[in-house]
PDB file of C-alpha atoms in Angstrom:
ATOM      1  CA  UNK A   1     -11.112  13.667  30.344  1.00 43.00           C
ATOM      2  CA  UNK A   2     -13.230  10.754  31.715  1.00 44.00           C
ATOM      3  CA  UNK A   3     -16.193  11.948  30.024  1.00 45.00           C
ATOM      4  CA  UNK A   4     -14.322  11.330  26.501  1.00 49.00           C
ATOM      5  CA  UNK A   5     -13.459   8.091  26.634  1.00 46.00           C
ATOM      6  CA  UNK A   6     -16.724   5.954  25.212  1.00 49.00           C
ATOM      7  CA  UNK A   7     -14.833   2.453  27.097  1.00 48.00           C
ATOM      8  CA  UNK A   8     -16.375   1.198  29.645  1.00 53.00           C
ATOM      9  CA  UNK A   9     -14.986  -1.619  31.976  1.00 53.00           C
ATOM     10  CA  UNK A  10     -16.076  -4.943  30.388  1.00 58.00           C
ATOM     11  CA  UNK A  11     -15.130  -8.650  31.157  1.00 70.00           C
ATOM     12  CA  UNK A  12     -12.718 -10.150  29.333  1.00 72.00           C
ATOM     13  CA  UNK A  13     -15.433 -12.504  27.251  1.00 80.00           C
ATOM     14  CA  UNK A  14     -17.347  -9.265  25.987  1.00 80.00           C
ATOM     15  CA  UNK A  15     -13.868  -8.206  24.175  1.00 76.00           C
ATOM     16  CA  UNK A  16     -13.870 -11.787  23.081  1.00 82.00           C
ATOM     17  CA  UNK A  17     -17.030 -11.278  21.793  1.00 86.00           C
ATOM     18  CA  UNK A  18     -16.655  -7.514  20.045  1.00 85.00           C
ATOM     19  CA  UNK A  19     -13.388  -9.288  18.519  1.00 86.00           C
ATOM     20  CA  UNK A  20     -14.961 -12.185  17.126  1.00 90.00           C
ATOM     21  CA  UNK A  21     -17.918 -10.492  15.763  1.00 90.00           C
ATOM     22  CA  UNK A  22     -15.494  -7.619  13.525  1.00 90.00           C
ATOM     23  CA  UNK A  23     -13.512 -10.739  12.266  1.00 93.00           C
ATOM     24  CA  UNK A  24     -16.676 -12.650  11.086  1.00 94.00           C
ATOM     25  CA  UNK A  25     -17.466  -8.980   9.587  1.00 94.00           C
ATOM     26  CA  UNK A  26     -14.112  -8.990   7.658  1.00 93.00           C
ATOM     27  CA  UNK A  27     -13.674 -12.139   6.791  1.00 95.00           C
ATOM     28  CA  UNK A  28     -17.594 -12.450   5.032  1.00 95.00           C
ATOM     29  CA  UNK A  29     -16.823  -8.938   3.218  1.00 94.00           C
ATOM     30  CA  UNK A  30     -13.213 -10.846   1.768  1.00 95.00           C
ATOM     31  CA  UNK A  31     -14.875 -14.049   0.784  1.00 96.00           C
ATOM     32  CA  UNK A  32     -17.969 -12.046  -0.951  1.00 96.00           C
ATOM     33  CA  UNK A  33     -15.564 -10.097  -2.904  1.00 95.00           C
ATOM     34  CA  UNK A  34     -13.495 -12.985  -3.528  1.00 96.00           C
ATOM     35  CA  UNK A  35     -16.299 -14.490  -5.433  1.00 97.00           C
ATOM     36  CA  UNK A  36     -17.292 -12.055  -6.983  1.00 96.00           C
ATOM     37  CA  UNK A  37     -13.834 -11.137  -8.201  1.00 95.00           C
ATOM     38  CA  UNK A  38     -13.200 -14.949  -9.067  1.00 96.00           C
ATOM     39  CA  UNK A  39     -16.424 -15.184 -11.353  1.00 96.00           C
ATOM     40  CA  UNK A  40     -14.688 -11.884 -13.156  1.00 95.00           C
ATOM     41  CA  UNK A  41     -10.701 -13.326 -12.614  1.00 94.00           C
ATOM     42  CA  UNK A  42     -10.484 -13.347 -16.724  1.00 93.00           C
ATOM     43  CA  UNK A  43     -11.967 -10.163 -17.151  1.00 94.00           C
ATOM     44  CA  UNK A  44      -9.418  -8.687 -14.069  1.00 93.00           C
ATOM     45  CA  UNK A  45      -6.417 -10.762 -15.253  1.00 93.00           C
ATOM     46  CA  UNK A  46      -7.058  -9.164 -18.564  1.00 92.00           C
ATOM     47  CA  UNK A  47      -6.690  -5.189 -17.028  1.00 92.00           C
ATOM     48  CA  UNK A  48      -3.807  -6.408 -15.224  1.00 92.00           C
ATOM     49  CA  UNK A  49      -2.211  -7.467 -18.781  1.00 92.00           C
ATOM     50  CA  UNK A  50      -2.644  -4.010 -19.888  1.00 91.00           C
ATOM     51  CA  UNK A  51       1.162  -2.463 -18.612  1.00 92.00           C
ATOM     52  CA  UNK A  52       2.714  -5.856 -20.243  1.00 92.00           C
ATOM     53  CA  UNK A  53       0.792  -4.088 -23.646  1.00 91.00           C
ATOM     54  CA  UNK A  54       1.899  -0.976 -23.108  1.00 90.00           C
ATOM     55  CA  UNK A  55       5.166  -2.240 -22.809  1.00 90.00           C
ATOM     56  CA  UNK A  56       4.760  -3.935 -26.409  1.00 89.00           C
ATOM     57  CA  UNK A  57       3.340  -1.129 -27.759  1.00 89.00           C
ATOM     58  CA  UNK A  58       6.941   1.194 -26.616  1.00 87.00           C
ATOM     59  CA  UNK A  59       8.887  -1.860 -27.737  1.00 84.00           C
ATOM     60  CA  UNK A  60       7.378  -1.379 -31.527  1.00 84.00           C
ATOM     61  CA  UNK A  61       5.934  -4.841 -31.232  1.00 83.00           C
ATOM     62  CA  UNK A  62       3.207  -6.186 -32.661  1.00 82.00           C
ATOM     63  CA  UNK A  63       0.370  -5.909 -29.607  1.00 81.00           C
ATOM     64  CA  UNK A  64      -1.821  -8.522 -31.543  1.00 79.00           C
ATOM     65  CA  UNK A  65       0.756 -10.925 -30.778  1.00 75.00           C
ATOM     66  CA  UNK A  66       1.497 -10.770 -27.511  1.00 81.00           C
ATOM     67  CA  UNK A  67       0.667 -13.383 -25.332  1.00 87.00           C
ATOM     68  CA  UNK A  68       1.146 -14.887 -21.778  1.00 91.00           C
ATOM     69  CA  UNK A  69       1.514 -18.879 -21.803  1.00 91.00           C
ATOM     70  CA  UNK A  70       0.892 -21.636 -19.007  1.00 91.00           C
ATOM     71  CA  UNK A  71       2.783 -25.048 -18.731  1.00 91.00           C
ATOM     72  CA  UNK A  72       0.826 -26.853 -16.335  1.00 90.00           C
ATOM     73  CA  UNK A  73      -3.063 -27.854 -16.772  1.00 91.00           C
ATOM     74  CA  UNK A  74      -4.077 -26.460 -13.174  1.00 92.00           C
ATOM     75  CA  UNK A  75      -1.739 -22.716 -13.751  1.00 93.00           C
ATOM     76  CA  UNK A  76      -4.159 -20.868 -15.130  1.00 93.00           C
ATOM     77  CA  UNK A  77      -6.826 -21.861 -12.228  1.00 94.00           C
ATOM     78  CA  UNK A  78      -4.926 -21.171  -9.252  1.00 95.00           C
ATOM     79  CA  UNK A  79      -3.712 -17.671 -11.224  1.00 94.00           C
ATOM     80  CA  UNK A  80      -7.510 -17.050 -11.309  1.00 95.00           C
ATOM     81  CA  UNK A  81      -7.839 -17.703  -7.316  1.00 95.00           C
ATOM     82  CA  UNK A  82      -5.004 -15.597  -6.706  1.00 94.00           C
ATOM     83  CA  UNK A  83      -6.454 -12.737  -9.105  1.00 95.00           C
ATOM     84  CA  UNK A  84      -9.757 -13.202  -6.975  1.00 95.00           C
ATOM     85  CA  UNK A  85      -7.667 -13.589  -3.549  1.00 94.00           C
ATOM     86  CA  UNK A  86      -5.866 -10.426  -4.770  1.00 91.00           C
ATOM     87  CA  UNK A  87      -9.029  -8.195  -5.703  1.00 92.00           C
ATOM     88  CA  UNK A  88     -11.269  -9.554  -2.651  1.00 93.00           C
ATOM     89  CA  UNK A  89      -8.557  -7.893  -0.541  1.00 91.00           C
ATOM     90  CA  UNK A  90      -8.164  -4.966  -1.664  1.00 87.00           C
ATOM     91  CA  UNK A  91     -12.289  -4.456  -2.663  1.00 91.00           C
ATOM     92  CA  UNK A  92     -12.730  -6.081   1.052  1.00 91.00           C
ATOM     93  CA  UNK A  93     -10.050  -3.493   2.785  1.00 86.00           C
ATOM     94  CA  UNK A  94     -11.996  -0.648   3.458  1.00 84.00           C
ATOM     95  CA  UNK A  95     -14.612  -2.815   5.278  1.00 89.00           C
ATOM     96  CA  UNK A  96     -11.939  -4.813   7.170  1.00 89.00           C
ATOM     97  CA  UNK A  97     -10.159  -0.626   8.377  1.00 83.00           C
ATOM     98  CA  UNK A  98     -13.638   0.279   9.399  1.00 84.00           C
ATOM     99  CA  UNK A  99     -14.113  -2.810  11.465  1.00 88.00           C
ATOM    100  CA  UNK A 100     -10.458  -2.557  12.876  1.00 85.00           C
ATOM    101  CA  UNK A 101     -11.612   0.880  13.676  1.00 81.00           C
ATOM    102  CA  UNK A 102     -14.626   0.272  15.576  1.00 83.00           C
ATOM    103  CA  UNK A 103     -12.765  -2.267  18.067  1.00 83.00           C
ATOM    104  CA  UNK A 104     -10.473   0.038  18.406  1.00 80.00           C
ATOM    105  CA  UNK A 105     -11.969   3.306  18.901  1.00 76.00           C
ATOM    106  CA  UNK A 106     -14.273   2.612  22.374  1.00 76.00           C
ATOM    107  CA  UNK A 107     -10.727   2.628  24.402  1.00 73.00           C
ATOM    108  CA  UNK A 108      -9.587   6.481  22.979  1.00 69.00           C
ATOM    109  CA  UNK A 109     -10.362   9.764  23.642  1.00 71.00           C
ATOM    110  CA  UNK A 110     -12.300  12.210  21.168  1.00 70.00           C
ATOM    111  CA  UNK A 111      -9.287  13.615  20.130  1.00 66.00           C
ATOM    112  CA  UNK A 112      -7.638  10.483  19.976  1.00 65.00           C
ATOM    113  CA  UNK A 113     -10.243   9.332  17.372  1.00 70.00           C
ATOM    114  CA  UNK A 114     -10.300  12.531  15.821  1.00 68.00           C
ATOM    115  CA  UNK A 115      -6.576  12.328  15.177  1.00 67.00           C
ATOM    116  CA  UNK A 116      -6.351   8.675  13.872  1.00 71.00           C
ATOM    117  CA  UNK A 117      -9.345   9.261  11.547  1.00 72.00           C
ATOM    118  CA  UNK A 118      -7.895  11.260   8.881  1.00 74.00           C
ATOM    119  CA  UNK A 119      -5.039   8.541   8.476  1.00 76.00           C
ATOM    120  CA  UNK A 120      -7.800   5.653   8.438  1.00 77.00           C
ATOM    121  CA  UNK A 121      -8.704   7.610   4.785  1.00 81.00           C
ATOM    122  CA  UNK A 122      -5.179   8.572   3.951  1.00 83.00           C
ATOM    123  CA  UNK A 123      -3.917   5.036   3.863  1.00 84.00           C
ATOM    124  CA  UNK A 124      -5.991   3.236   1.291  1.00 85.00           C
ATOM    125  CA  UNK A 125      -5.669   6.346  -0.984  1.00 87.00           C
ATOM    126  CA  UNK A 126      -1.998   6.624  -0.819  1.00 87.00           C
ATOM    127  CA  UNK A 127      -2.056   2.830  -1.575  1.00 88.00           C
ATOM    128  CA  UNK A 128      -4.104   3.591  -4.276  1.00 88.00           C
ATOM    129  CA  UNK A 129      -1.384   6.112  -5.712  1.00 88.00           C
ATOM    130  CA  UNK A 130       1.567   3.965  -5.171  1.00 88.00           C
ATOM    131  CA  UNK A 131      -0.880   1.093  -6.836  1.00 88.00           C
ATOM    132  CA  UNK A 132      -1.201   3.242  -9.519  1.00 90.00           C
ATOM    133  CA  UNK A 133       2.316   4.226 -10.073  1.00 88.00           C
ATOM    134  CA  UNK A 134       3.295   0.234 -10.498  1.00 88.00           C
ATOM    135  CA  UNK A 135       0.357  -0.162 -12.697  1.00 90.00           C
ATOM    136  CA  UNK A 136       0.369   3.144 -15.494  1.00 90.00           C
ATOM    137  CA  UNK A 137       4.182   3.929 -15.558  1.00 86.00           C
ATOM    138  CA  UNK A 138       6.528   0.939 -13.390  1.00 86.00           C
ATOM    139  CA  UNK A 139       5.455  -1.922 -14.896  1.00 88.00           C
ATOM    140  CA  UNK A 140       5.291  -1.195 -18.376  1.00 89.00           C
ATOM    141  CA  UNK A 141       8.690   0.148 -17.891  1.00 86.00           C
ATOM    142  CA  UNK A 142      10.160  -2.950 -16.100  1.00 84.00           C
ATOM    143  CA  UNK A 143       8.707  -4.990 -19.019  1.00 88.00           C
ATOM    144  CA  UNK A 144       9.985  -2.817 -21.483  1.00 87.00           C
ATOM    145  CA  UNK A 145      13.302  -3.527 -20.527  1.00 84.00           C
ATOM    146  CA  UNK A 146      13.221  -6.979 -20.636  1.00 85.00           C
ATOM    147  CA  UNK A 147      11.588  -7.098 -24.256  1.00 86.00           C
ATOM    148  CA  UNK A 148      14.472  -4.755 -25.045  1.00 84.00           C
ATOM    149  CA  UNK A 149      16.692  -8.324 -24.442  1.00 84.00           C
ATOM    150  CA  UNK A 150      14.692 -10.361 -27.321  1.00 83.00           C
ATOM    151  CA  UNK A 151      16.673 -11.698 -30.132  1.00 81.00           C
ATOM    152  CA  UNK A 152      15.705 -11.457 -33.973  1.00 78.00           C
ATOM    153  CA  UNK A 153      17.134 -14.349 -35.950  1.00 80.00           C
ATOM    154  CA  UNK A 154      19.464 -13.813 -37.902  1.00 75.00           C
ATOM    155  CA  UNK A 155      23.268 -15.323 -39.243  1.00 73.00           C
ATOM    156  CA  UNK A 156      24.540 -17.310 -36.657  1.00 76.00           C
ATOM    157  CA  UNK A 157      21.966 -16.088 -34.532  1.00 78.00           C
ATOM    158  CA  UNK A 158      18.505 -17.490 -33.067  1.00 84.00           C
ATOM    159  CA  UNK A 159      15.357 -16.291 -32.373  1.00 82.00           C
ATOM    160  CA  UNK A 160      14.951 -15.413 -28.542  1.00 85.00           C
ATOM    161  CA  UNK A 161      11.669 -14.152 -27.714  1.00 84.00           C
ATOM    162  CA  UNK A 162       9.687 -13.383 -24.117  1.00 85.00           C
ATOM    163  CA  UNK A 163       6.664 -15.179 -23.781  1.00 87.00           C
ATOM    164  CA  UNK A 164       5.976 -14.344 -19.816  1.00 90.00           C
ATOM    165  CA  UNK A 165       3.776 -17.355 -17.575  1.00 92.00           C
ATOM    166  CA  UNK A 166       0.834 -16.091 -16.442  1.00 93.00           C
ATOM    167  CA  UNK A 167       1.902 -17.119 -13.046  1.00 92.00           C
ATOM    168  CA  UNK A 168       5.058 -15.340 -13.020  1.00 91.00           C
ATOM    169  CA  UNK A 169       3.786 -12.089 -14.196  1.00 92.00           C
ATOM    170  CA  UNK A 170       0.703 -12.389 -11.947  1.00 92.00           C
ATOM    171  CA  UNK A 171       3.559 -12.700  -9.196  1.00 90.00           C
ATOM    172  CA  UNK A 172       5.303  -9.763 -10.804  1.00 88.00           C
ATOM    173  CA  UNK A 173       2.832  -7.188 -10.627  1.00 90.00           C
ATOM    174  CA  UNK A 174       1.204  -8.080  -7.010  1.00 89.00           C
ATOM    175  CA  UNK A 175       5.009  -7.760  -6.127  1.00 86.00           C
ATOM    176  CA  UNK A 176       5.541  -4.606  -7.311  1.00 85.00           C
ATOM    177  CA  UNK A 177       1.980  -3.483  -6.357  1.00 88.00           C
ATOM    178  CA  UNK A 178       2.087  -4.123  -2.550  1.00 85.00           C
ATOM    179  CA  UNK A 179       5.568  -3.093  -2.199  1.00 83.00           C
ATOM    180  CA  UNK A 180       4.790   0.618  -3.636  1.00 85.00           C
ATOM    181  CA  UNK A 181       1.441  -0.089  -1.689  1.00 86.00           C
ATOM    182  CA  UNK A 182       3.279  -0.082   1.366  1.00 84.00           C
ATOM    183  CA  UNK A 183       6.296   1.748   0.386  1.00 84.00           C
ATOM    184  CA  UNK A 184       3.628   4.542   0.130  1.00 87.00           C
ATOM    185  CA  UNK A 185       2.403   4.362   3.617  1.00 86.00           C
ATOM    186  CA  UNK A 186       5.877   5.710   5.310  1.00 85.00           C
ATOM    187  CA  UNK A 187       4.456   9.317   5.713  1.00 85.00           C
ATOM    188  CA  UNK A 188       1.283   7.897   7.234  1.00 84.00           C
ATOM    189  CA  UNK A 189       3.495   5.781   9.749  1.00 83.00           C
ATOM    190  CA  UNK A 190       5.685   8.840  10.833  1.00 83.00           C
ATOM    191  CA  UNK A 191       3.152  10.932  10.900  1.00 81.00           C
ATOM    192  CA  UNK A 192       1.354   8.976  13.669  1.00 79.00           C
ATOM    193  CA  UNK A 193       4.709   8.325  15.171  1.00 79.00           C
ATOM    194  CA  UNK A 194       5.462  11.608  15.434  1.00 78.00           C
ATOM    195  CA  UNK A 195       2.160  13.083  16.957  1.00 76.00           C
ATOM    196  CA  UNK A 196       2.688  10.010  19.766  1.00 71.00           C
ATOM    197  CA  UNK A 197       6.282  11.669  19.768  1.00 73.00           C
ATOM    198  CA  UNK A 198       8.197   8.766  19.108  1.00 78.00           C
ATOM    199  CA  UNK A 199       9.632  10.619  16.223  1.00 79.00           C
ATOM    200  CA  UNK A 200      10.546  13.950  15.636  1.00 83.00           C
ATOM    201  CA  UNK A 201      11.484  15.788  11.902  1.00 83.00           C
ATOM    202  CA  UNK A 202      15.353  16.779  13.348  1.00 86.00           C
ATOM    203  CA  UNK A 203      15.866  12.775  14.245  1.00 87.00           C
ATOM    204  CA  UNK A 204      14.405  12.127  10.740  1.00 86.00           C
ATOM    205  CA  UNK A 205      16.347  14.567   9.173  1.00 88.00           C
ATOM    206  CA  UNK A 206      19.454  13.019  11.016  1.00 87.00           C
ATOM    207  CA  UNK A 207      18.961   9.731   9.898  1.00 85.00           C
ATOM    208  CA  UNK A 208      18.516  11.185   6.228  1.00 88.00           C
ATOM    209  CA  UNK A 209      21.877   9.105   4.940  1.00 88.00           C
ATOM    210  CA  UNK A 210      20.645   5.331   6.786  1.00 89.00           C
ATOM    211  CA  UNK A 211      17.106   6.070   5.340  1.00 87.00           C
ATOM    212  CA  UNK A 212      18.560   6.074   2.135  1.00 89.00           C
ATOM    213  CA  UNK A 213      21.275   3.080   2.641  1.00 90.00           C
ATOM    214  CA  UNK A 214      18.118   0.946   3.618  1.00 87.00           C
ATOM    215  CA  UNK A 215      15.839   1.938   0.801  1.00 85.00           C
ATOM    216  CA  UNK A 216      18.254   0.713  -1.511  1.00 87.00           C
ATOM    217  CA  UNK A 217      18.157  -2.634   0.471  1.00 87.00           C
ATOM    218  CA  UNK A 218      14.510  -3.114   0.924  1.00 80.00           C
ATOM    219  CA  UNK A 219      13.959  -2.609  -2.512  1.00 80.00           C
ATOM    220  CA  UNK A 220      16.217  -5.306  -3.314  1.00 80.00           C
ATOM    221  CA  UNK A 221      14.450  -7.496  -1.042  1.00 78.00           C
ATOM    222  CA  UNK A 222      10.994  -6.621  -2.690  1.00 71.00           C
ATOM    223  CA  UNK A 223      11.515  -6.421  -5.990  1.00 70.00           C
ATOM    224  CA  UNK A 224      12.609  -8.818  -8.917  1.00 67.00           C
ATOM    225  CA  UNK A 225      16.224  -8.860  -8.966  1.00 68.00           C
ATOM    226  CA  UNK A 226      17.210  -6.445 -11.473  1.00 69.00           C
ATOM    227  CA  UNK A 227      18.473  -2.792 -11.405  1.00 76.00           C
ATOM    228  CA  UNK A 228      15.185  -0.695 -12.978  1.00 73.00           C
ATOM    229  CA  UNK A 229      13.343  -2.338 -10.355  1.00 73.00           C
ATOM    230  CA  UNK A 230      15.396  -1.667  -7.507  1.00 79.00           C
ATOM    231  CA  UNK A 231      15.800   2.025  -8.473  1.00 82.00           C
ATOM    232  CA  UNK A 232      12.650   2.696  -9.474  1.00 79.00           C
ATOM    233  CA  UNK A 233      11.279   1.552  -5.957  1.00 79.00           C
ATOM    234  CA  UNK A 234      13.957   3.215  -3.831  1.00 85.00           C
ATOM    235  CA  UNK A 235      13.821   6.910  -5.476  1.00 86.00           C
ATOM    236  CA  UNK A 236       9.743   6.984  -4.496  1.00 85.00           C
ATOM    237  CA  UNK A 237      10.940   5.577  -1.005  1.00 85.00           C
ATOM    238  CA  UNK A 238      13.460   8.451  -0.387  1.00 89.00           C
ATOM    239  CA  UNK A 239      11.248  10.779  -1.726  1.00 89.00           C
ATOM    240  CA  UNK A 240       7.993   9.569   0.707  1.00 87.00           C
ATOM    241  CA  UNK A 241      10.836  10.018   3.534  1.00 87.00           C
ATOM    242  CA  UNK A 242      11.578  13.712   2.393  1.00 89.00           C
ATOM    243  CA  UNK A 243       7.732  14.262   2.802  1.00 87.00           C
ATOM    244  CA  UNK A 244       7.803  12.241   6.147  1.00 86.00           C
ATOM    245  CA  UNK A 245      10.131  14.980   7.240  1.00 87.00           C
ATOM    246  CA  UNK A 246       7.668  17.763   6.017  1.00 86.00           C
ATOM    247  CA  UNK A 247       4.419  15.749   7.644  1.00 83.00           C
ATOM    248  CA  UNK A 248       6.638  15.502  10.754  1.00 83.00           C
ATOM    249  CA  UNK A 249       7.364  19.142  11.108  1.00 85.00           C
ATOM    250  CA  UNK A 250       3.764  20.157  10.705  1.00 83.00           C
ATOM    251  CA  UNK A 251       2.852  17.756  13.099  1.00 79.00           C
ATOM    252  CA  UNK A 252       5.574  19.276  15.029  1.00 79.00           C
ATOM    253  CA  UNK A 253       4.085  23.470  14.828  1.00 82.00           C
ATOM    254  CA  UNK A 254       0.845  22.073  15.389  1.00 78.00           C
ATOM    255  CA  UNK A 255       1.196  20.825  18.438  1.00 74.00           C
ATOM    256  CA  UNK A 256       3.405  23.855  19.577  1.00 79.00           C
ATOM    257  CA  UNK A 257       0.746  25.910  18.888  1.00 79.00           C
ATOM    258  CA  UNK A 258      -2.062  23.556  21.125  1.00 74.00           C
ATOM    259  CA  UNK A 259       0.697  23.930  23.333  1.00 71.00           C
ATOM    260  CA  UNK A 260       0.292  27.867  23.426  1.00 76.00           C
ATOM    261  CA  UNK A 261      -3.263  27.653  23.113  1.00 71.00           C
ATOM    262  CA  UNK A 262      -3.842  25.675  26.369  1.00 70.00           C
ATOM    263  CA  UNK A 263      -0.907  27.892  28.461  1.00 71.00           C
ATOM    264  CA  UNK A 264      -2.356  30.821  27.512  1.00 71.00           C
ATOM    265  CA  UNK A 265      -6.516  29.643  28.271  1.00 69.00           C
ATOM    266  CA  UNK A 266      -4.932  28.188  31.840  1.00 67.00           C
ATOM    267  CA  UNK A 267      -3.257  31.587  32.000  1.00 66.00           C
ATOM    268  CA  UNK A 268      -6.378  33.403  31.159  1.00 60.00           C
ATOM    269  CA  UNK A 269      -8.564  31.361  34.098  1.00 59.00           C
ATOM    270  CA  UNK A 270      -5.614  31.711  36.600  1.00 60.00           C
ATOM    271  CA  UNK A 271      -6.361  35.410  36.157  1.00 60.00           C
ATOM    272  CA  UNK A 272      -9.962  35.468  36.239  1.00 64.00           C
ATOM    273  CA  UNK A 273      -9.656  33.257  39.814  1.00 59.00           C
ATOM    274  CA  UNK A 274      -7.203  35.621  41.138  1.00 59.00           C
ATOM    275  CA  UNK A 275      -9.624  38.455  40.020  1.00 56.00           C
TER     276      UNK A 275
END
């Protein structure tokens, strides 16, 4: 088993030194894509405008004449250093995993690294999906409803129309972005969990009822305060946790069967000794 394990013993000023040199690696891959991002924050902010015309287009609106406003001279800027913040992260993520990996993976075993690997890839692409989710289908449908409220004028009546801040939809969709971002990352997290056997699939199963109890109220917590979002955050959330189950239970037969496989080799040499 020693002969796995790549660590060596080191002084305490060479981990120091491993540490600080994967943090000057992340942080110079975030600020590169954060300019470049920044120099293209119009051109981004303008794809991230595309659910709010989607949702104009299912409202029978007029998409030419749809528009986002901003109140204050200086809005608009910092919206374009949070679009560039935004983007640098999640251009600069995979770089920032791999160097979290590297410090990391000196102190395990082979199979250690060989385990933690395939979640390393699985994370950023289920990210991706939940991403994805907020941006083709969640969004549109959260603004939808709340063009539904506008007002025609009419007798007796006034004119009541949405004309969203660029700020506060910017706010909107990284909310609902890296809540289903993370939302998405429960089967990764009991996966691992389970194959350290903190967890198992019965327990999970057990705790079906709390699970969903709390996504309710985490969704509240993460999302603007309105019904479509909260339910449209919680049913992915107790459907991830149904899959959790699944991902736990393979996890589960796998290691029953390395289980067998080893018994049965030490079996297997046991007789060959005695022969």
């Amino acid at each position: 088993m020693s002969g796995d394990i790549q660590d060596k013993p080191q002084p305490l000023i060479e981990h120091l030194m491993e540490l600080r040199t994967r943090l000057i690696w992340s942080i110079a891959a975030f600020f590169i894509a954060f300019i470049v991002c920044f120099i293209f924050a119009k051109h981004i902010f303008n794809y991230l405008v595309y659910p709010y015309k989607l949702a104009v287009s299912w409202a029978h609106l007029d998409v030419e004449k749809a528009q986002l406003i901003y109140t204050a001279p200086q809005e608009f800027f910092f919206t374009q250093v949070k679009v560039a913040m935004f983007g640098g992260l999640v251009i600069a993520f995979p770089i920032i995993a791999a160097q979290i990996y590297k410090f990391v993976a000196p102190g395990l075993y082979k199979n250690e690294r060989q385990a933690f690997l395939p979640f390393l890839i699985a994370s950023p692409i289920l990210f991706l999906m939940g991403g994805a989710l907020v941006y083709f289908f969640f969004t549109p449908m959260v603004m939808w409803f709340f063009l539904s409220m506008q007002q025609a004028p009419g007798h007796d009546e006034v004119a009541i129309s949405l004309l969203p801040k660029v700020s506060e939809y910017l706010s909107l969709i990284m909310t609902l972005v890296f809540s289903f971002g993370l939302v998405f990352q429960l089967p990764v997290i009991t996966t691992l969990l389970a194959r350290v056997g903190l967890l198992t699939s019965q327990w999970l199963a057990e705790k079906r009822k709390f699970a969903i109890v709390l996504a309710f109220v985490v969704a509240a917590v993460l999302t603007p305060p309105d019904p479509m979002s909260q339910i449209g955050l919680a049913l992915p959330t107790i459907l991830l946790y149904e899959i959790s189950i699944y991902a736990a239970r393979l996890v589960e037969r796998q290691r029953s069967k390395q289980a067998l496989e080893e018994a049965s080799k030490s079996s297997d040499v046991a007789k060959t000794d005695s022969v």
